[in-house]
Coordinates of C-alpha atoms in Angstrom, one line a residue:
X190 CA -39.2 15.7 2.7
X191 CA -38.5 18.6 0.4
X192 CA -37.1 18.2 -3.1
X193 CA -33.9 20.0 -1.9
X194 CA -33.4 17.5 0.9
X195 CA -34.0 14.5 -1.4
X196 CA -31.4 15.9 -3.8
X197 CA -28.9 16.3 -1.0
X198 CA -29.5 12.8 0.3
X199 CA -29.2 11.4 -3.2
X200 CA -25.9 13.2 -3.7
X201 CA -24.6 12.0 -0.4
X202 CA -25.5 8.4 -1.2
X203 CA -23.7 8.7 -4.6
X204 CA -20.7 10.2 -2.8
X205 CA -20.4 7.3 -0.3
X206 CA -21.1 4.7 -3.0
X207 CA -18.2 6.2 -4.9
X208 CA -16.0 6.0 -1.8
X209 CA -16.9 2.4 -1.2
X210 CA -16.2 1.3 -4.7
X211 CA -12.9 3.2 -4.8
X212 CA -11.9 1.5 -1.5
X213 CA -12.8 -1.8 -3.0
X214 CA -10.6 -1.1 -6.0
X215 CA -7.7 -0.5 -3.6
X216 CA -8.4 -3.8 -1.9
X217 CA -8.5 -5.6 -5.2
X218 CA -5.1 -4.1 -6.1
X219 CA -3.6 -4.9 -2.7
X220 CA -4.8 -8.5 -3.1
X221 CA -2.3 -9.0 -5.9
X222 CA 0.5 -8.2 -3.3
X223 CA -0.8 -10.7 -0.7
X224 CA -1.4 -13.6 -3.1
X225 CA 2.4 -14.3 -3.5
X226 CA 3.2 -14.9 0.2
X227 CA 0.4 -17.4 0.6
X228 CA 1.2 -19.1 -2.7
X229 CA 5.0 -19.2 -2.0
X230 CA 5.2 -22.9 -1.2
X231 CA 2.9 -23.7 -4.2
X232 CA 5.2 -21.7 -6.5
X233 CA 8.3 -23.5 -5.2
X234 CA 6.8 -26.9 -5.8
X235 CA 5.2 -26.1 -9.1
X236 CA 8.0 -24.2 -10.7
X237 CA 10.9 -25.7 -8.9
X238 CA 12.2 -22.4 -7.6
X239 CA 13.9 -21.3 -4.3
X240 CA 13.0 -18.6 -1.8
X241 CA 15.1 -16.0 -3.6
X242 CA 13.1 -16.6 -6.8
X243 CA 9.8 -16.3 -4.9
X244 CA 11.1 -13.0 -3.6
X245 CA 11.7 -11.9 -7.2
X246 CA 8.1 -12.8 -8.1
X247 CA 6.9 -10.7 -5.2
X248 CA 9.3 -7.8 -5.7
X249 CA 9.2 -7.3 -9.5
X250 CA 5.5 -6.4 -9.1
X251 CA 6.6 -3.0 -7.9
X252 CA 9.5 -2.2 -10.3
X253 CA 7.4 0.0 -12.5
X254 CA 6.3 2.0 -9.5
X255 CA 9.8 3.1 -8.8
X256 CA 10.0 5.0 -12.1
X257 CA 6.3 5.5 -13.0
X258 CA 4.5 6.8 -9.9
X259 CA 5.2 10.5 -10.4
X260 CA 4.5 10.4 -14.2
X261 CA 1.3 8.5 -13.3
X262 CA 0.4 11.4 -11.0
X263 CA 1.0 13.9 -13.8
X264 CA -1.2 11.8 -16.2
X265 CA -4.0 11.7 -13.6
X266 CA -3.8 15.5 -13.1
X267 CA -4.0 15.9 -16.9
X268 CA -6.6 13.3 -18.1
X269 CA -8.6 12.5 -15.0
X270 CA -8.4 10.0 -12.1
X271 CA -11.4 7.9 -13.2
X272 CA -9.9 7.0 -16.6
X273 CA -6.6 6.1 -15.0
X274 CA -8.3 4.0 -12.3
X275 CA -10.2 2.0 -15.0
X276 CA -7.0 1.5 -17.0
X277 CA -5.3 0.2 -13.8
X278 CA -8.0 -2.3 -13.0
X279 CA -7.9 -3.6 -16.6
X280 CA -4.1 -4.0 -16.5
X281 CA -4.4 -5.9 -13.2
X282 CA -7.1 -8.3 -14.5
X283 CA -5.1 -8.9 -17.7
X284 CA -1.9 -9.5 -15.9
X285 CA -3.4 -11.9 -13.4
X286 CA -5.1 -13.9 -16.1
X287 CA -1.8 -14.0 -18.1
X288 CA 0.0 -15.1 -15.0
X289 CA -2.5 -18.0 -14.4
X290 CA -1.6 -19.3 -17.9
X291 CA 2.2 -18.7 -17.5
X292 CA 4.2 -21.9 -18.5
X293 CA 7.4 -20.7 -16.9
X294 CA 8.9 -18.4 -14.3
X295 CA 9.9 -15.9 -17.0
X296 CA 6.4 -15.5 -18.3
X297 CA 5.1 -15.2 -14.7
X298 CA 7.5 -12.4 -14.0
X299 CA 6.4 -10.5 -17.1
X300 CA 2.7 -10.9 -16.1
X301 CA 3.6 -9.6 -12.6
X302 CA 5.0 -6.5 -14.3
X303 CA 1.7 -5.9 -15.9
X304 CA -0.1 -6.4 -12.6
X305 CA 2.3 -4.0 -11.0
X306 CA 1.5 -1.3 -13.7
X307 CA -2.2 -1.7 -12.9
X308 CA -1.5 -1.6 -9.1
X309 CA 0.5 1.6 -9.6
X310 CA -2.3 3.3 -11.6
X311 CA -5.0 2.3 -9.1
X312 CA -3.0 3.3 -6.0
X313 CA -2.2 6.7 -7.3
X314 CA -5.6 7.5 -8.9
X315 CA -7.8 6.2 -6.1
X316 CA -6.7 8.6 -3.3
X317 CA -6.8 11.5 -5.8
X318 CA -10.4 10.6 -6.4
X319 CA -11.1 10.4 -2.7
X320 CA -9.5 13.8 -2.1
X321 CA -11.9 15.3 -4.6
X322 CA -15.0 13.5 -3.4
X323 CA -14.9 13.9 0.4
X324 CA -15.1 17.0 2.4
X325 CA -12.0 18.6 3.7
X326 CA -13.1 18.0 7.3
X327 CA -13.3 14.2 6.6
X328 CA -9.9 14.0 4.8
X329 CA -7.8 12.7 7.7
X330 CA -10.3 9.9 8.5
X331 CA -10.9 9.1 4.9
X332 CA -7.2 8.7 4.2
X333 CA -6.8 6.7 7.3
X334 CA -9.5 4.3 6.0
X335 CA -7.8 4.3 2.6
X336 CA -4.5 3.3 4.2
X337 CA -6.3 0.1 5.4
X338 CA -6.8 -1.2 1.9
X339 CA -3.3 -2.6 1.6
X340 CA -3.3 -4.7 4.8
X341 CA -6.9 -5.6 4.3
X342 CA -6.2 -6.8 0.7
X343 CA -3.2 -8.7 1.9
X344 CA -5.2 -10.3 4.7
X345 CA -7.9 -11.3 2.3
X346 CA -5.4 -13.0 0.0
X347 CA -3.8 -14.8 3.0
X348 CA -7.2 -16.1 4.3
X349 CA -8.6 -17.1 0.9
X350 CA -5.4 -18.5 -0.7
X351 CA -5.4 -21.9 1.1
X352 CA -9.0 -22.5 -0.1
X353 CA -7.7 -23.0 -3.7
X354 CA -6.0 -26.1 -5.1
X355 CA -3.0 -24.3 -6.5
X356 CA -1.4 -21.0 -7.3
X357 CA -3.0 -20.8 -10.8
X358 CA -6.5 -21.0 -9.2
X359 CA -5.5 -18.1 -6.9
X360 CA -4.4 -16.0 -9.9
X361 CA -7.7 -16.7 -11.8
X362 CA -9.7 -15.8 -8.8
X363 CA -7.8 -12.5 -8.3
X364 CA -8.4 -11.7 -12.0
X365 CA -12.1 -12.3 -11.7
X366 CA -12.4 -10.1 -8.6
X367 CA -10.7 -7.2 -10.2
X368 CA -12.8 -7.6 -13.4
X369 CA -15.9 -7.2 -11.2
X370 CA -14.4 -4.1 -9.6
X371 CA -13.8 -2.7 -13.1
X372 CA -17.5 -3.0 -13.9
X373 CA -18.6 -1.5 -10.6
X374 CA -16.1 1.4 -11.0
X375 CA -17.3 2.0 -14.6
X376 CA -20.9 2.3 -13.5
X377 CA -20.6 4.2 -10.1
X378 CA -17.4 6.2 -10.0
X379 CA -17.8 9.7 -11.6
X380 CA -15.1 11.7 -13.4
X381 CA -13.7 14.6 -11.4
X382 CA -12.3 17.8 -12.8
X383 CA -8.8 17.6 -14.4
X384 CA -6.4 20.1 -15.8
X385 CA -7.3 21.2 -19.3
X386 CA -5.7 23.2 -22.1
X387 CA -2.7 25.3 -21.5
X388 CA -2.6 24.4 -17.8
X389 CA -1.4 21.0 -18.7
X390 CA 1.9 22.2 -20.1
X391 CA 3.2 23.2 -16.7
X392 CA 2.4 20.0 -14.9
X393 CA 5.8 18.4 -15.3
X394 CA 7.6 21.5 -14.1
X395 CA 5.3 21.7 -11.1
X396 CA 5.8 18.1 -10.4
X397 CA 9.6 18.5 -10.5
X398 CA 9.4 21.5 -8.2
X399 CA 7.3 19.5 -5.8
X400 CA 9.7 16.6 -5.7
X401 CA 12.6 19.0 -4.9
X402 CA 10.8 20.4 -1.8
X403 CA 12.0 19.2 1.5
X404 CA 8.7 18.0 3.0
X405 CA 7.4 16.0 0.0
X406 CA 10.8 14.4 -0.3
X407 CA 10.9 13.4 3.3
X408 CA 7.4 12.0 3.2
X409 CA 8.5 9.9 0.2
X410 CA 11.6 8.6 2.1
X411 CA 9.5 7.8 5.2
X412 CA 7.0 5.8 3.1
X413 CA 9.9 3.9 1.5
X414 CA 11.4 3.0 4.9
X415 CA 8.0 1.9 6.3
X416 CA 7.3 -0.2 3.2
X417 CA 10.7 -1.8 3.4
X418 CA 10.1 -2.8 7.0
X419 CA 6.5 -4.0 6.4
X420 CA 7.3 -6.2 3.3
X421 CA 10.5 -7.5 4.8
X422 CA 8.2 -9.4 7.2
X423 CA 5.0 -9.9 5.3
X424 CA 6.5 -11.1 2.1
X425 CA 7.5 -14.4 3.8
X426 CA 5.4 -14.4 7.0
X427 CA 3.5 -17.6 6.2
X428 CA 6.7 -19.5 5.6
X429 CA 8.3 -18.0 8.7
X430 CA 5.3 -19.0 10.9
X431 CA 5.3 -22.5 9.4
X432 CA 8.9 -23.0 10.3
X433 CA 8.7 -21.3 13.8
X434 CA 5.3 -22.7 14.9
X435 CA 5.2 -26.0 12.9
X436 CA 1.6 -25.2 11.7
X437 CA 0.0 -26.1 8.4
X438 CA 0.1 -23.8 5.5
X439 CA -3.6 -23.0 6.0
X440 CA -3.1 -22.2 9.6
X441 CA -0.1 -20.1 8.8
X442 CA -2.2 -18.2 6.2
X443 CA -4.9 -17.5 8.8
X444 CA -2.3 -16.3 11.4
X445 CA -0.6 -14.1 8.8
X446 CA -3.9 -12.6 7.8
X447 CA -4.6 -11.8 11.5
X448 CA -1.2 -10.1 11.7
X449 CA -1.9 -8.1 8.5
X450 CA -5.4 -7.1 9.8
X451 CA -3.6 -5.7 12.9
X452 CA -2.2 -3.0 10.5
X453 CA -5.8 -1.9 9.9
X454 CA -6.2 -1.0 13.6
X455 CA -3.1 1.2 13.4
X456 CA -4.4 2.9 10.3
X457 CA -7.8 3.7 11.9
X458 CA -6.1 4.7 15.2
X459 CA -3.9 7.2 13.3
X460 CA -7.0 8.8 11.8
X461 CA -8.6 9.2 15.3
X462 CA -5.4 10.5 16.9
X463 CA -4.8 13.0 14.1
X464 CA -8.3 14.3 14.5
X465 CA -7.5 14.8 18.2
X466 CA -4.5 16.9 17.3
X467 CA -1.7 14.4 18.1
X468 CA 1.6 15.3 16.5
X469 CA 2.2 13.6 13.2
X470 CA 5.9 13.5 13.9
X471 CA 5.3 11.7 17.2
X472 CA 3.1 9.1 15.6
X473 CA 5.8 8.3 12.9
X474 CA 8.7 8.2 15.4
X475 CA 6.9 6.0 17.9
X476 CA 5.8 3.6 15.2
X477 CA 9.2 3.3 13.7
X478 CA 10.8 2.6 17.1
X479 CA 8.3 -0.2 18.0
X480 CA 8.6 -1.8 14.5
X481 CA 12.4 -1.9 14.9
X482 CA 12.3 -3.3 18.4
X483 CA 9.7 -5.9 17.5
X484 CA 11.8 -7.1 14.6
X485 CA 14.5 -8.2 17.1
X486 CA 12.1 -10.7 18.7
X487 CA 10.5 -11.8 15.4
X488 CA 13.6 -12.7 13.4
X489 CA 16.0 -13.6 16.1
X490 CA 15.5 -16.8 18.2
X491 CA 15.0 -14.8 21.4
X492 CA 11.4 -16.0 22.0
X493 CA 9.3 -19.0 21.2
X494 CA 7.2 -19.2 18.1
X495 CA 4.1 -17.8 19.7
X496 CA 6.0 -15.0 21.3
X497 CA 7.3 -14.0 17.9
X498 CA 3.8 -14.1 16.5
X499 CA 2.5 -11.7 19.1
X500 CA 5.3 -9.4 18.2
X501 CA 4.2 -9.7 14.6
X502 CA 0.8 -8.3 15.7
X503 CA 2.5 -5.5 17.6
X504 CA 4.8 -4.7 14.6
X505 CA 1.8 -4.6 12.2
X506 CA -0.6 -2.7 14.4
X507 CA 1.8 0.0 15.5
X508 CA 3.3 0.2 12.0
X509 CA -0.2 1.1 10.6
X510 CA 0.2 4.6 12.2
X511 CA 2.8 5.5 9.6
X512 CA 1.0 5.1 6.2
X513 CA -2.2 6.7 7.5
X514 CA -0.3 9.7 8.8
X515 CA 1.7 10.1 5.6
X516 CA -1.4 9.8 3.4
X517 CA -3.3 12.3 5.5
X518 CA -0.4 14.7 5.3
X519 CA 0.1 14.4 1.5
X520 CA -2.8 16.6 0.2
X521 CA -1.6 19.6 2.3
X522 CA 2.0 18.9 1.3
X523 CA 1.1 19.0 -2.3
X524 CA 0.4 22.7 -2.2
X525 CA -2.4 22.7 -4.7
X526 CA -5.3 20.4 -5.7
X527 CA -3.7 19.8 -9.1
X528 CA -0.6 18.4 -7.5
X529 CA -2.4 16.0 -5.1
X530 CA -2.0 13.1 -7.6
X531 CA 1.6 13.9 -8.1
X532 CA 2.2 13.9 -4.3
X533 CA 0.4 10.6 -4.1
X534 CA 2.8 9.4 -6.9
X535 CA 5.8 10.4 -4.7
X536 CA 4.4 8.4 -1.8
X537 CA 3.9 5.4 -4.2
X538 CA 7.4 5.8 -5.4
X539 CA 8.5 5.3 -1.8
X540 CA 6.1 2.5 -1.2
X541 CA 7.2 0.6 -4.3
X542 CA 10.9 1.0 -3.3
X543 CA 10.1 -1.0 -0.2
X544 CA 8.0 -3.5 -2.2
X545 CA 10.8 -4.1 -4.6
X546 CA 13.8 -4.2 -2.3
X547 CA 12.4 -6.0 0.7
X548 CA 11.2 -9.3 -0.8
X549 CA 14.3 -9.7 -3.0
X550 CA 16.8 -8.7 -0.3
X551 CA 15.1 -10.8 2.4
X552 CA 14.7 -13.8 0.1
X553 CA 18.4 -13.6 -0.7
X554 CA 19.8 -13.1 2.8
X555 CA 17.5 -15.7 4.4
X556 CA 18.5 -18.2 1.8
X557 CA 22.1 -17.5 2.6
X558 CA 22.3 -16.8 6.3
X559 CA 18.9 -17.5 7.9
X560 CA 16.1 -15.4 9.3
X561 CA 18.3 -13.5 11.7
X562 CA 19.9 -11.7 8.8
X563 CA 16.6 -10.1 7.9
X564 CA 16.5 -8.4 11.3
X565 CA 19.5 -6.2 10.4
X566 CA 17.7 -4.6 7.5
X567 CA 14.5 -3.9 9.4
X568 CA 16.3 -2.3 12.4
X569 CA 18.4 -0.2 10.1
X570 CA 15.3 1.1 8.3
X571 CA 13.6 1.9 11.7
X572 CA 16.6 3.9 12.8
X573 CA 16.6 5.8 9.5
X574 CA 12.9 6.4 9.7
X575 CA 13.4 8.0 13.2
X576 CA 16.1 10.2 11.8
X577 CA 13.9 11.3 8.9
X578 CA 11.0 12.1 11.3
X579 CA 13.5 14.2 13.3
X580 CA 14.6 16.1 10.2
X581 CA 10.9 16.6 9.2
X582 CA 10.2 18.0 12.7
X583 CA 13.0 20.6 12.2
X584 CA 11.6 21.7 8.8
X585 CA 8.3 22.9 7.6
X586 CA 6.0 20.2 9.0
X587 CA 4.0 22.7 11.0
X588 CA 2.7 24.4 7.9
X589 CA 1.8 21.0 6.5
X590 CA 0.2 19.8 9.7
X591 CA -1.9 22.9 10.1
X592 CA -3.0 23.2 6.4
X593 CA -6.6 22.1 5.9
X594 CA -6.8 22.1 2.2
X595 CA -4.5 22.4 -0.8
X596 CA -4.6 25.9 -2.3

């Protein structure tokens, strides 16, 4: 083996070690989302709260993301993705630990805001790091794998949650896991080039111009609608399955995790289909239609409990086509390498909109009118997603779809 070959292999090993750790950081962040659904009944009993309040615990997590995702992207472009990633992991660990000690619902909600800030920073910084680390030819597949971290992290929380005695133990475990990721990221993840000097002064103007463009705005809207549909179901799926199937909380957690894992299949399938040249618009439109149709059988008493569960699997797996497609499209839609973090911030703004509104709205309407009321919201979001995909198809999606690398 020549010295040059050894150096190349070492460089490749470092690259994929970085990718693995960054993916792990995404899973650790997503775990903070999934721990609330599995702990819902524990929270109700321990704090004496109703389902609407549990929805607030879940939804408030993403409030900062509604206003902070794009500014976070600008900060990343200016100071570097690695620093922001580490700050995000630290905020999650501190927030989870604070939540484990929370004496009341109010303190728990404040700790969830801190967790949400960390989640926001990680989920915007990580894909920006991946975009710089991997080759352009591997971007679609890498972003498809990255889109798996959310369902995988949620599934991990749903599987592991019932192992613990109470919700506080779940919070402590999640804090310890993220603290370990902080150490790994600090050792393994390198810093990538960031904007310096005078170039930083124009970042906010560039970000504002990007947000006003048709394609980035539509991608953000589509992510918002997908997130709304996904979290309308998964924020309360363990409780729904317990009521519909009459199973234990542990069994409901395992079934919910299986449904969440189905989303991973859709994410990976999207990467493969995009690599084969399948239209991004077709993938989004088909997935939105199937999610909306499946919601009818999930929330309405049209089928038995197991029939509804199989539709949950279909809903999740097909829905996974959407985030993977949007994340793969984002770097080209950004227009320049410096704006990739900002474009990711726009997508996170959409994602956080769904994370905030879906749990709170579903918790409220289900408490008032039953599970059937949640169906209306999901079907409406599916119809709007189909319309947004149609508008995108009539715009400049061809330029985005054909672009191979930000300028």
